[in-house]
CSV table of N, CA and C in Angstrom, one decimal:
chain,number,residue,atom,x,y,z
A,1,MET,N,-72.8,-84.9,164.8
A,1,MET,CA,-73.3,-85.8,165.7
A,1,MET,C,-73.5,-87.2,164.9
A,2,LEU,N,-73.9,-86.9,163.7
A,2,LEU,CA,-74.0,-88.3,162.9
A,2,LEU,C,-72.7,-89.1,162.7
A,3,ALA,N,-71.7,-88.4,162.6
A,3,ALA,CA,-70.3,-89.0,162.4
A,3,ALA,C,-70.2,-89.8,163.8
A,4,ALA,N,-70.4,-88.9,164.7
A,4,ALA,CA,-70.2,-89.8,166.2
A,4,ALA,C,-71.0,-90.8,166.3
A,5,TYR,N,-72.2,-90.9,166.0
A,5,TYR,CA,-73.0,-92.1,166.3
A,5,TYR,C,-72.7,-93.3,165.3
A,6,PHE,N,-72.4,-92.8,163.8
A,6,PHE,CA,-71.8,-93.8,163.1
A,6,PHE,C,-70.6,-94.5,163.7
A,7,PHE,N,-69.6,-93.6,164.2
A,7,PHE,CA,-68.4,-94.2,164.6
A,7,PHE,C,-68.5,-95.0,165.8
A,8,ILE,N,-69.4,-94.7,166.7
A,8,ILE,CA,-69.5,-95.3,168.0
A,8,ILE,C,-70.2,-96.6,167.7
A,9,HIS,N,-71.1,-96.7,166.9
A,9,HIS,CA,-72.1,-98.0,166.5
A,9,HIS,C,-71.4,-98.8,165.5
A,10,PHE,N,-70.7,-98.5,164.6
A,10,PHE,CA,-70.3,-99.2,163.6
A,10,PHE,C,-68.6,-99.6,163.4
A,11,LEU,N,-68.0,-98.4,163.9
A,11,LEU,CA,-66.3,-98.8,163.7
A,11,LEU,C,-65.7,-98.9,164.9
A,12,ASP,N,-66.4,-99.1,166.0
A,12,ASP,CA,-65.7,-99.0,167.4
A,12,ASP,C,-65.0,-100.2,167.3
A,13,ARG,N,-65.6,-101.4,167.0
A,13,ARG,CA,-64.5,-102.7,167.4
A,13,ARG,C,-63.3,-102.5,166.4
A,14,GLU,N,-63.5,-102.1,165.4
A,14,GLU,CA,-62.2,-102.2,164.4
A,14,GLU,C,-61.2,-101.1,165.1
A,15,TYR,N,-61.9,-100.0,165.5
A,15,TYR,CA,-60.9,-98.9,165.8
A,15,TYR,C,-60.2,-99.3,167.2
A,16,HIS,N,-61.0,-99.8,168.2
A,16,HIS,CA,-60.3,-100.4,169.4
A,16,HIS,C,-59.4,-101.4,169.3
A,17,GLY,N,-59.7,-102.5,168.2
A,17,GLY,CA,-58.8,-103.6,168.1
A,17,GLY,C,-57.7,-103.0,167.1
A,18,PHE,N,-57.6,-101.9,166.6
A,18,PHE,CA,-56.4,-101.2,166.2
A,18,PHE,C,-55.4,-100.6,167.1
A,19,VAL,N,-56.3,-99.8,168.0
A,19,VAL,CA,-55.4,-99.2,169.1
A,19,VAL,C,-55.0,-100.3,170.0
A,20,ALA,N,-55.7,-101.5,170.3
A,20,ALA,CA,-55.1,-102.4,171.1
A,20,ALA,C,-53.8,-103.1,170.5
A,21,GLY,N,-53.9,-103.2,169.2
A,21,GLY,CA,-52.7,-103.9,168.5
A,21,GLY,C,-51.6,-103.0,168.4
A,22,VAL,N,-51.8,-101.7,168.3
A,22,VAL,CA,-50.7,-100.6,168.3
A,22,VAL,C,-49.9,-100.5,169.6
A,23,VAL,N,-50.7,-100.5,170.7
A,23,VAL,CA,-50.4,-100.5,171.9
A,23,VAL,C,-49.5,-101.7,172.4
A,24,ALA,N,-49.9,-102.9,172.0
A,24,ALA,CA,-49.4,-104.1,172.4
A,24,ALA,C,-47.7,-103.9,171.3
A,25,SER,N,-47.8,-103.7,170.3
A,25,SER,CA,-46.7,-103.7,169.4
A,25,SER,C,-45.7,-102.7,170.0
A,26,THR,N,-46.2,-101.4,170.5
A,26,THR,CA,-45.2,-100.4,171.1
A,26,THR,C,-44.7,-100.9,172.7
A,27,LEU,N,-45.5,-101.7,173.3
A,27,LEU,CA,-45.0,-102.4,174.4
A,27,LEU,C,-43.9,-103.4,174.1
A,28,GLU,N,-43.8,-103.9,173.0
A,28,GLU,CA,-43.0,-105.1,172.7
A,28,GLU,C,-41.6,-104.3,172.2
A,29,ALA,N,-42.0,-103.2,171.6
A,29,ALA,CA,-40.8,-102.4,171.3
A,29,ALA,C,-39.9,-102.0,172.4
A,30,LEU,N,-40.7,-101.7,173.4
A,30,LEU,CA,-40.2,-101.2,174.9
A,30,LEU,C,-39.5,-102.3,175.7
A,31,GLY,N,-39.7,-103.6,175.3
A,31,GLY,CA,-39.4,-104.8,176.0
A,31,GLY,C,-40.3,-105.4,176.9
A,32,VAL,N,-41.6,-105.1,176.9
A,32,VAL,CA,-42.7,-105.5,177.5
A,32,VAL,C,-43.4,-106.8,176.8
A,33,ARG,N,-43.3,-107.9,177.2
A,33,ARG,CA,-43.9,-108.9,176.4
A,33,ARG,C,-45.5,-108.7,176.5
A,34,SER,N,-46.0,-108.7,175.4
A,34,SER,CA,-47.4,-108.2,175.2
A,34,SER,C,-48.2,-108.8,174.0
A,35,GLU,N,-49.4,-109.3,174.1
A,35,GLU,CA,-50.2,-109.4,172.9
A,35,GLU,C,-51.6,-108.9,172.8
A,36,ALA,N,-52.0,-108.6,171.7
A,36,ALA,CA,-53.4,-108.1,171.5
A,36,ALA,C,-54.6,-108.8,171.1
A,37,GLU,N,-55.5,-109.3,171.5
A,37,GLU,CA,-56.6,-110.0,170.9
A,37,GLU,C,-57.7,-109.3,170.8
A,38,GLY,N,-58.5,-108.8,169.6
A,38,GLY,CA,-59.6,-108.0,169.5
A,38,GLY,C,-59.2,-106.6,170.2
A,39,ASN,N,-59.9,-106.1,171.0
A,39,ASN,CA,-59.7,-105.1,171.6
A,39,ASN,C,-59.0,-105.2,173.3
A,40,VAL,N,-58.5,-106.3,173.6
A,40,VAL,CA,-57.8,-106.9,174.7
A,40,VAL,C,-56.4,-106.7,174.4
A,41,VAL,N,-55.6,-106.0,175.4
A,41,VAL,CA,-54.0,-106.0,175.4
A,41,VAL,C,-53.6,-106.9,176.7
A,42,ALA,N,-53.0,-107.9,176.2
A,42,ALA,CA,-52.4,-108.6,177.5
A,42,ALA,C,-50.8,-108.3,177.8
A,43,TYR,N,-50.2,-108.0,178.8
A,43,TYR,CA,-48.7,-107.5,179.0
A,43,TYR,C,-48.5,-108.1,180.4
A,44,THR,N,-47.2,-108.4,180.6
A,44,THR,CA,-46.6,-109.0,181.9
A,44,THR,C,-46.4,-107.8,182.8
A,45,VAL,N,-46.8,-108.4,183.8
A,45,VAL,CA,-46.3,-107.5,185.2
A,45,VAL,C,-45.8,-108.5,186.1
A,46,GLU,N,-44.5,-108.3,186.3
A,46,GLU,CA,-43.7,-109.5,186.9
A,46,GLU,C,-43.5,-110.6,186.1
A,47,GLU,N,-43.8,-111.8,186.6
A,47,GLU,CA,-43.9,-113.1,185.8
A,47,GLU,C,-45.2,-113.4,185.4
A,48,ARG,N,-46.3,-112.7,185.7
A,48,ARG,CA,-47.8,-113.0,185.5
A,48,ARG,C,-48.2,-112.1,184.3
A,49,TRP,N,-49.3,-112.6,183.7
A,49,TRP,CA,-50.1,-111.6,182.7
A,49,TRP,C,-51.2,-110.9,183.3
A,50,ALA,N,-51.4,-109.7,182.7
A,50,ALA,CA,-52.5,-108.8,183.0
A,50,ALA,C,-53.3,-108.4,181.7
A,51,ALA,N,-54.4,-108.2,181.8
A,51,ALA,CA,-55.2,-107.6,180.7
A,51,ALA,C,-56.0,-106.5,180.9
A,52,VAL,N,-55.9,-105.7,179.7
A,52,VAL,CA,-56.8,-104.5,179.8
A,52,VAL,C,-57.5,-104.4,178.5
A,53,ARG,N,-58.9,-103.9,178.8
A,53,ARG,CA,-59.8,-104.0,177.6
A,53,ARG,C,-59.7,-102.5,177.3
A,54,ILE,N,-59.6,-102.3,176.0
A,54,ILE,CA,-59.6,-100.8,175.1
A,54,ILE,C,-61.2,-100.8,174.9
A,55,GLY,N,-61.8,-100.0,175.5
A,55,GLY,CA,-63.2,-99.6,175.3
A,55,GLY,C,-63.1,-98.1,174.7
A,56,TRP,N,-64.3,-97.7,174.5
A,56,TRP,CA,-64.4,-96.4,173.6
A,56,TRP,C,-64.1,-95.1,174.7
A,57,GLU,N,-64.3,-95.3,176.0
A,57,GLU,CA,-64.0,-94.7,177.1
A,57,GLU,C,-62.3,-94.2,177.0
A,58,CYS,N,-61.7,-95.1,176.8
A,58,CYS,CA,-60.1,-95.0,176.9
A,58,CYS,C,-59.4,-94.9,175.6
A,59,SER,N,-60.5,-94.8,174.4
A,59,SER,CA,-59.5,-94.8,172.9
A,59,SER,C,-59.8,-93.5,172.5
A,60,ALA,N,-60.0,-92.4,173.3
A,60,ALA,CA,-60.1,-91.3,172.7
A,60,ALA,C,-61.1,-90.8,171.9
A,61,ALA,N,-61.9,-91.7,171.7
A,61,ALA,CA,-63.2,-91.4,171.1
A,61,ALA,C,-64.0,-90.3,171.7
A,62,LEU,N,-64.2,-90.0,172.7
A,62,LEU,CA,-64.7,-89.1,173.3
A,62,LEU,C,-64.0,-87.8,173.2
A,63,SER,N,-62.8,-87.6,173.3
A,63,SER,CA,-62.2,-86.4,173.0
A,63,SER,C,-62.1,-86.0,171.7
A,64,ILE,N,-62.1,-87.0,170.7
A,64,ILE,CA,-62.4,-86.7,169.4
A,64,ILE,C,-63.6,-86.1,169.1
A,65,ILE,N,-64.8,-86.7,169.8
A,65,ILE,CA,-66.0,-85.9,169.5
A,65,ILE,C,-66.1,-84.4,170.1
A,66,VAL,N,-65.4,-84.3,171.3
A,66,VAL,CA,-65.6,-83.2,171.8
A,66,VAL,C,-64.9,-82.0,171.1
A,67,TYR,N,-63.6,-82.5,170.6
A,67,TYR,CA,-62.9,-81.5,169.8
A,67,TYR,C,-63.6,-81.3,168.6
A,68,THR,N,-64.1,-82.2,167.8
A,68,THR,CA,-65.0,-82.1,166.7
A,68,THR,C,-66.0,-81.0,166.8
A,69,GLY,N,-66.8,-81.1,168.0
A,69,GLY,CA,-67.4,-80.0,168.3
A,69,GLY,C,-67.0,-78.5,168.5
A,70,LEU,N,-65.8,-78.5,169.2
A,70,LEU,CA,-65.1,-77.2,169.3
A,70,LEU,C,-64.4,-76.7,168.0
A,71,VAL,N,-64.1,-77.4,167.2
A,71,VAL,CA,-63.7,-76.8,165.9
A,71,VAL,C,-64.7,-76.6,165.2
A,72,SER,N,-65.7,-77.4,164.9
A,72,SER,CA,-66.7,-77.3,163.9
A,72,SER,C,-67.8,-76.0,164.2
A,73,GLY,N,-67.8,-75.8,165.8
A,73,GLY,CA,-68.8,-74.7,166.3
A,73,GLY,C,-68.1,-73.3,166.3
A,74,LEU,N,-66.9,-73.2,165.8
A,74,LEU,CA,-66.3,-71.8,166.1
A,74,LEU,C,-66.5,-71.1,165.0
A,75,PRO,N,-67.5,-69.9,165.0
A,75,PRO,CA,-67.8,-69.1,164.1
A,75,PRO,C,-66.5,-68.4,163.2
A,76,GLY,N,-67.0,-68.0,162.1
A,76,GLY,CA,-65.8,-67.4,161.5
A,76,GLY,C,-64.8,-67.9,160.8
A,77,VAL,N,-64.7,-69.3,160.9
A,77,VAL,CA,-63.5,-70.0,160.4
A,77,VAL,C,-63.7,-70.6,159.1
A,78,LYS,N,-63.0,-70.4,157.9
A,78,LYS,CA,-63.0,-71.2,156.8
A,78,LYS,C,-62.9,-72.4,156.9
A,79,LEU,N,-63.9,-73.3,155.7
A,79,LEU,CA,-63.9,-74.6,155.9
A,79,LEU,C,-62.4,-75.2,155.6
A,80,LYS,N,-61.5,-74.8,155.0
A,80,LYS,CA,-60.2,-75.3,154.8
A,80,LYS,C,-59.4,-75.5,156.0
A,81,LYS,N,-59.5,-74.1,156.8
A,81,LYS,CA,-58.9,-74.3,158.0
A,81,LYS,C,-59.5,-75.2,159.1
A,82,ARG,N,-60.8,-75.4,159.1
A,82,ARG,CA,-61.4,-76.3,159.9
A,82,ARG,C,-61.0,-77.7,159.7
A,83,VAL,N,-60.9,-78.0,158.3
A,83,VAL,CA,-60.4,-79.2,158.0
A,83,VAL,C,-59.1,-79.7,158.5
A,84,LEU,N,-58.2,-78.7,158.0
A,84,LEU,CA,-56.9,-78.8,158.7
A,84,LEU,C,-56.8,-78.9,160.1
A,85,GLY,N,-57.5,-78.0,160.9
A,85,GLY,CA,-57.6,-78.0,162.3
A,85,GLY,C,-58.2,-79.4,163.0
A,86,LEU,N,-59.1,-80.1,162.1
A,86,LEU,CA,-59.5,-81.3,162.5
A,86,LEU,C,-58.7,-82.3,162.2
A,87,THR,N,-57.9,-82.4,161.1
A,87,THR,CA,-56.9,-83.4,160.7
A,87,THR,C,-55.8,-83.4,161.6
A,88,LEU,N,-55.2,-82.3,162.0
A,88,LEU,CA,-54.1,-82.1,162.9
A,88,LEU,C,-54.4,-82.5,164.1
A,89,GLY,N,-55.8,-82.3,164.8
A,89,GLY,CA,-56.2,-82.4,166.0
A,89,GLY,C,-56.4,-83.8,166.3
A,90,TYR,N,-57.0,-84.4,165.4
A,90,TYR,CA,-57.4,-85.9,165.5
A,90,TYR,C,-56.0,-86.7,165.7
A,91,ALA,N,-54.9,-86.4,164.6
A,91,ALA,CA,-53.7,-87.2,164.7
A,91,ALA,C,-53.0,-86.8,166.0
A,92,ALA,N,-53.0,-85.7,166.7
A,92,ALA,CA,-52.7,-85.1,168.1
A,92,ALA,C,-53.3,-85.9,169.1
A,93,ILE,N,-54.5,-85.9,169.1
A,93,ILE,CA,-55.3,-86.6,170.1
A,93,ILE,C,-54.9,-87.9,170.1
A,94,PHE,N,-54.9,-88.9,169.0
A,94,PHE,CA,-54.8,-90.1,168.9
A,94,PHE,C,-53.4,-90.4,169.3
A,95,LEU,N,-52.4,-89.7,168.9
A,95,LEU,CA,-51.2,-89.9,169.1
A,95,LEU,C,-50.9,-90.0,170.9
A,96,GLY,N,-51.6,-88.9,171.3
A,96,GLY,CA,-51.4,-88.4,172.7
A,96,GLY,C,-52.0,-89.6,173.7
A,97,ASN,N,-53.1,-90.0,173.1
A,97,ASN,CA,-53.7,-91.0,173.7
A,97,ASN,C,-53.0,-92.4,173.8
A,98,LEU,N,-52.5,-92.7,172.6
A,98,LEU,CA,-51.7,-93.8,172.7
A,98,LEU,C,-50.5,-93.8,173.6
A,99,ALA,N,-49.8,-92.7,173.5
A,99,ALA,CA,-48.7,-92.5,174.5
A,99,ALA,C,-49.2,-92.6,175.9
A,100,ARG,N,-50.3,-92.1,176.2
A,100,ARG,CA,-51.0,-92.2,177.7
A,100,ARG,C,-51.1,-93.7,178.0
A,101,ILE,N,-51.8,-94.6,177.1
A,101,ILE,CA,-52.1,-96.1,177.4
A,101,ILE,C,-50.6,-96.6,177.5
A,102,VAL,N,-50.0,-96.6,176.7
A,102,VAL,CA,-48.6,-97.2,177.0
A,102,VAL,C,-47.8,-96.7,177.9
A,103,LEU,N,-47.9,-95.5,178.3
A,103,LEU,CA,-47.2,-95.1,179.5
A,103,LEU,C,-47.8,-95.6,180.9
A,104,ILE,N,-48.9,-95.8,180.9
A,104,ILE,CA,-49.7,-96.5,181.9
A,104,ILE,C,-49.3,-98.0,182.3
A,105,LEU,N,-49.2,-98.6,181.2
A,105,LEU,CA,-49.1,-100.0,181.0
A,105,LEU,C,-47.5,-100.3,181.1
A,106,TYR,N,-46.9,-99.5,180.8
A,106,TYR,CA,-45.4,-99.6,180.9
A,106,TYR,C,-44.9,-99.4,182.4
A,107,LEU,N,-45.6,-98.4,183.1
A,107,LEU,CA,-45.2,-97.9,184.5
A,107,LEU,C,-45.7,-99.2,185.3
A,108,ASN,N,-46.8,-99.8,185.0
A,108,ASN,CA,-47.5,-100.8,185.6
A,108,ASN,C,-46.5,-102.1,185.6
A,109,HIS,N,-45.9,-102.2,184.3
A,109,HIS,CA,-44.9,-103.3,184.2
A,109,HIS,C,-43.5,-102.9,185.1
A,110,LEU,N,-43.0,-101.8,185.2
A,110,LEU,CA,-42.0,-101.5,185.8
A,110,LEU,C,-42.2,-101.6,187.2
A,111,PHE,N,-43.2,-101.1,187.8
A,111,PHE,CA,-43.6,-100.8,189.1
A,111,PHE,C,-44.8,-101.7,189.5
A,112,PRO,N,-44.6,-102.8,189.6
A,112,PRO,CA,-45.8,-104.0,190.0
A,112,PRO,C,-46.5,-103.6,191.1
A,113,ASN,N,-45.9,-102.9,192.0
A,113,ASN,CA,-46.6,-102.7,193.5
A,113,ASN,C,-47.8,-101.7,193.2
A,114,LEU,N,-47.6,-100.8,192.3
A,114,LEU,CA,-48.6,-99.8,192.0
A,114,LEU,C,-49.6,-100.5,191.2
A,115,SER,N,-50.8,-100.2,191.5
A,115,SER,CA,-52.0,-100.5,191.2
A,115,SER,C,-52.4,-100.2,189.7
A,116,TYR,N,-52.7,-100.8,188.7
A,116,TYR,CA,-53.2,-100.3,187.4
A,116,TYR,C,-54.3,-99.2,187.9
A,117,MET,N,-55.2,-99.4,188.2
A,117,MET,CA,-56.3,-98.4,188.5
A,117,MET,C,-55.7,-97.2,189.0
A,118,LEU,N,-54.8,-97.2,190.0
A,118,LEU,CA,-54.1,-96.0,190.3
A,118,LEU,C,-53.4,-95.3,189.5
A,119,LEU,N,-52.5,-95.9,188.7
A,119,LEU,CA,-51.9,-95.4,187.5
A,119,LEU,C,-53.0,-94.5,186.5
A,120,HIS,N,-54.0,-95.4,186.5
A,120,HIS,CA,-54.9,-94.8,185.3
A,120,HIS,C,-55.5,-93.7,185.9
A,121,ASP,N,-56.2,-93.6,187.1
A,121,ASP,CA,-57.0,-92.7,187.7
A,121,ASP,C,-56.3,-91.4,188.2
A,122,LEU,N,-55.1,-91.6,188.8
A,122,LEU,CA,-54.6,-90.5,189.3
A,122,LEU,C,-53.1,-89.9,188.4
A,123,PHE,N,-53.0,-90.7,187.2
A,123,PHE,CA,-51.8,-90.3,186.2
A,123,PHE,C,-52.5,-90.1,185.1
A,124,GLY,N,-53.2,-91.2,184.5
A,124,GLY,CA,-53.6,-91.2,183.0
A,124,GLY,C,-54.9,-90.1,183.0
A,125,ARG,N,-55.9,-90.0,183.7
A,125,ARG,CA,-56.9,-88.8,183.6
A,125,ARG,C,-56.2,-87.5,183.6
A,126,PRO,N,-55.6,-87.2,184.5
A,126,PRO,CA,-55.0,-85.9,184.4
A,126,PRO,C,-54.2,-85.6,183.1
A,127,LEU,N,-53.3,-86.5,182.9
A,127,LEU,CA,-52.6,-86.3,181.5
A,127,LEU,C,-53.3,-86.3,180.3
A,128,SER,N,-54.5,-86.9,180.3
A,128,SER,CA,-55.4,-87.2,179.1
A,128,SER,C,-56.2,-85.5,179.0
A,129,PHE,N,-56.5,-85.1,180.1
A,129,PHE,CA,-57.2,-83.9,180.4
A,129,PHE,C,-56.3,-82.7,179.9
A,130,LEU,N,-55.0,-82.7,180.2
A,130,LEU,CA,-53.9,-81.7,179.8
A,130,LEU,C,-53.8,-81.6,178.4
A,131,TRP,N,-53.4,-82.8,178.0
A,131,TRP,CA,-53.4,-83.2,176.6
A,131,TRP,C,-54.2,-82.5,175.7
A,132,MET,N,-55.4,-82.8,176.0
A,132,MET,CA,-56.9,-82.6,175.3
A,132,MET,C,-56.9,-80.8,175.4
A,133,THR,N,-56.6,-80.4,176.5
A,133,THR,CA,-56.6,-79.0,176.6
A,133,THR,C,-55.6,-78.1,175.9
A,134,ALA,N,-54.4,-78.8,175.8
A,134,ALA,CA,-53.3,-78.2,175.0
A,134,ALA,C,-53.7,-78.3,173.6
A,135,VAL,N,-54.2,-79.4,173.1
A,135,VAL,CA,-54.4,-79.4,171.6
A,135,VAL,C,-55.7,-78.4,171.3
A,136,SER,N,-56.5,-78.1,172.2
A,136,SER,CA,-57.6,-77.3,171.9
A,136,SER,C,-57.2,-75.9,171.9
A,137,PHE,N,-56.3,-75.7,172.9
A,137,PHE,CA,-56.0,-74.3,173.0
A,137,PHE,C,-55.1,-73.8,171.6
A,138,ALA,N,-54.3,-74.8,171.2
A,138,ALA,CA,-53.3,-74.6,170.0
A,138,ALA,C,-54.4,-74.4,168.9
A,139,TRP,N,-55.5,-75.0,168.7
A,139,TRP,CA,-56.3,-74.8,167.6
A,139,TRP,C,-57.0,-73.4,167.6
A,140,PHE,N,-57.3,-72.8,169.1
A,140,PHE,CA,-57.9,-71.7,169.3
A,140,PHE,C,-56.9,-70.6,169.0
A,141,TYR,N,-55.7,-70.8,169.4
A,141,TYR,CA,-54.5,-69.9,169.3
A,141,TYR,C,-54.4,-69.7,167.7
A,142,HIS,N,-54.4,-70.6,167.0
A,142,HIS,CA,-54.2,-70.6,165.3
A,142,HIS,C,-55.3,-70.1,164.7
A,143,ALA,N,-56.5,-70.5,165.0
A,143,ALA,CA,-57.7,-70.0,164.5
A,143,ALA,C,-58.2,-68.5,164.8
A,144,LEU,N,-57.7,-67.9,166.0
A,144,LEU,CA,-58.3,-66.7,166.3
A,144,LEU,C,-57.2,-65.6,166.7
A,145,ILE,N,-56.1,-66.1,167.0
A,145,ILE,CA,-54.8,-65.3,167.3
A,145,ILE,C,-53.9,-65.1,166.3
A,146,LYS,N,-53.2,-66.3,166.0
A,146,LYS,CA,-52.2,-66.2,164.9
A,146,LYS,C,-52.5,-65.9,163.7
A,147,ALA,N,-53.7,-66.4,163.0
A,147,ALA,CA,-54.1,-66.3,161.8
A,147,ALA,C,-55.5,-66.0,161.5
A,148,PRO,N,-55.8,-65.0,162.2
A,148,PRO,CA,-57.3,-64.8,162.0
A,148,PRO,C,-57.7,-64.1,160.6
A,149,GLU,N,-59.0,-64.5,160.1
A,149,GLU,CA,-59.4,-64.0,158.8
A,149,GLU,C,-60.6,-63.3,159.0
A,150,VAL,N,-60.4,-62.1,159.4
A,150,VAL,CA,-61.3,-61.1,159.7
A,150,VAL,C,-61.3,-60.4,158.7
A,151,LYS,N,-62.8,-60.0,158.1
A,151,LYS,CA,-63.1,-59.1,156.9
A,151,LYS,C,-63.0,-57.5,157.6
A,152,ASP,N,-62.6,-56.8,156.4
A,152,ASP,CA,-62.3,-55.5,157.1
A,152,ASP,C,-63.6,-54.8,156.3
A,153,SER,N,-64.6,-54.3,157.2
A,153,SER,CA,-65.9,-53.5,156.5
A,153,SER,C,-65.6,-52.3,156.1
A,154,SER,N,-64.4,-51.6,156.5
A,154,SER,CA,-64.4,-49.9,156.2
A,154,SER,C,-63.7,-50.1,155.0
A,155,ALA,N,-63.3,-51.1,154.3
A,155,ALA,CA,-62.5,-51.0,152.9
A,155,ALA,C,-63.4,-50.9,151.9
A,156,GLN,N,-64.9,-51.2,152.1
A,156,GLN,CA,-65.9,-51.0,150.9
A,156,GLN,C,-66.1,-49.8,150.7
């Protein structure tokens, strides 16, 4: 919880600016004219500019905090495996979230008659939930089913 507090209050501006920059660069690579200024991504929809602010709600910060609790709170898992699970999980959540943001903005660029909010709420949120669920289940599968470290008490 202390790490989450520190992240939200001290690192959020830099992190959100980084996310906005990566999103704008990815959109540029896809042929969508875009720019990032701080935590705002501006991109073209038809011949006009649209802007989206990257806040902590859409930057995967909450997903990372929830995932940290899931991995840290699982009893009977060694520290090395937890650190590996956190590292791989953070990377997967971050990359999945970037893909979600880019996909929403790219679809809004391709289909300007569709509202950004419609794409965000009816497409982006379920996609984010499914991705977070898949990453969490992958961790639980690896930690509890595939490679459990159960001590055999009958061997003593």
